[in-house]
Amino acid sequence: MKIIQLEYFIEVVNQNSFTKAARTLHISQPSLTATIKKMENDLGYLLLKRTTKEISITEKGIQFYNHALEIVQQYHQTLEKMYDLKLSQTPKIKMSILESTSYWVSLLIKQHNLQNPDQHYQILDILEPQKLTQKLVNFDIHIGLSNDFIKHEDIVSIPLYKEDYVLLTPIDEYQNQKSISIKHLPLIVPNKQYQVRTHIDEYFNHLGVRPNIVMEVERFEVAANFVRQGMGYAVIPRIYYQSFNTNALNAIQIRPNMKRKIYINYSRKRQYSEQVLSFVKMCQSYWENVNMS
């Protein structure tokens, strides 16, 4: 039995549909159906029960699915490690970050690399907490930053720091105001899949007010450009304002206050290298010193 057959079966179970799985895998549905049928014939037992309306997984199919997941995961991890070893004797550190954290993360990676000159790094941008959790649990990445606590038995979620959200405005507006209510202001906000958008929606729900959203964007940088054009105001993390190109823009405290907390997350079950552990410790130490100053 080949790895690709296991991957086909896993996708059918995940999608609970031959049609959807075939579309995702970019193969024809009859070919996919024939592959699963051949697997069942080779194994000597059914993996899936089929009716005209739906499919369901058998008890033996569940056991097979769990073994298949483990085998496929180990296969891809082994392949990746082999390619990594071709580049370096030290496997690269894979880390998911947030847009607003990229400045201080870059400072720490530079410092870490000076101490570990052979270390390679891969930086990813994973937005959804569920996807970040899955990537950590599946050992696809080593470390992930999130702006919410990840509650999962296999994840260690450590708070690094708290920060305010601020209102980004053109520099010539609200100059003399120390704080401002955003209840009725025209707002430029992140799209729905972003956790910052969730925080904004929860904030307005708590106030019992419907936000005046005039634009939804992908990144803070894009929001800042539209604020410069007078299209509205953006709610952004304070550290983003302090770290990036926000010239000709001003940041005003939001009233009532709006905050978030940043966490560093890693797998409880993974055996980490000294280099990964030292980077986690470096992040903690950096923010401990900042918070004390």
PDB file of C-alpha atoms in Angstrom, residues 72-82 138-140 270:
ATOM      1  CA  VAL A  72       1.564   9.899   6.711  1.00  0.00           C
ATOM      2  CA  GLN A  73       2.682  12.412   9.323  1.00  0.00           C
ATOM      3  CA  GLN A  74       5.887  10.496  10.023  1.00  0.00           C
ATOM      4  CA  TYR A  75       6.527  10.102   6.301  1.00  0.00           C
ATOM      5  CA  HIS A  76       6.304  13.830   5.573  1.00  0.00           C
ATOM      6  CA  GLN A  77       8.292  14.777   8.662  1.00  0.00           C
ATOM      7  CA  THR A  78      11.028  12.334   7.693  1.00  0.00           C
ATOM      8  CA  LEU A  79      11.162  13.690   4.144  1.00  0.00           C
ATOM      9  CA  GLU A  80      11.308  17.265   5.414  1.00  0.00           C
ATOM     10  CA  LYS A  81      14.075  16.464   7.873  1.00  0.00           C
ATOM     11  CA  MET A  82      16.088  14.809   5.108  1.00  0.00           C
ATOM     12  CA  ASN A 138       0.906  17.677  14.100  1.00  0.00           C
ATOM     13  CA  PHE A 139       4.517  18.883  14.643  1.00  0.00           C
ATOM     14  CA  ASP A 140       4.362  20.940  11.442  1.00  0.00           C
ATOM     15  CA  ARG A 270       7.531  17.182  21.176  1.00  0.00           C
TER      16      ARG A 270
END
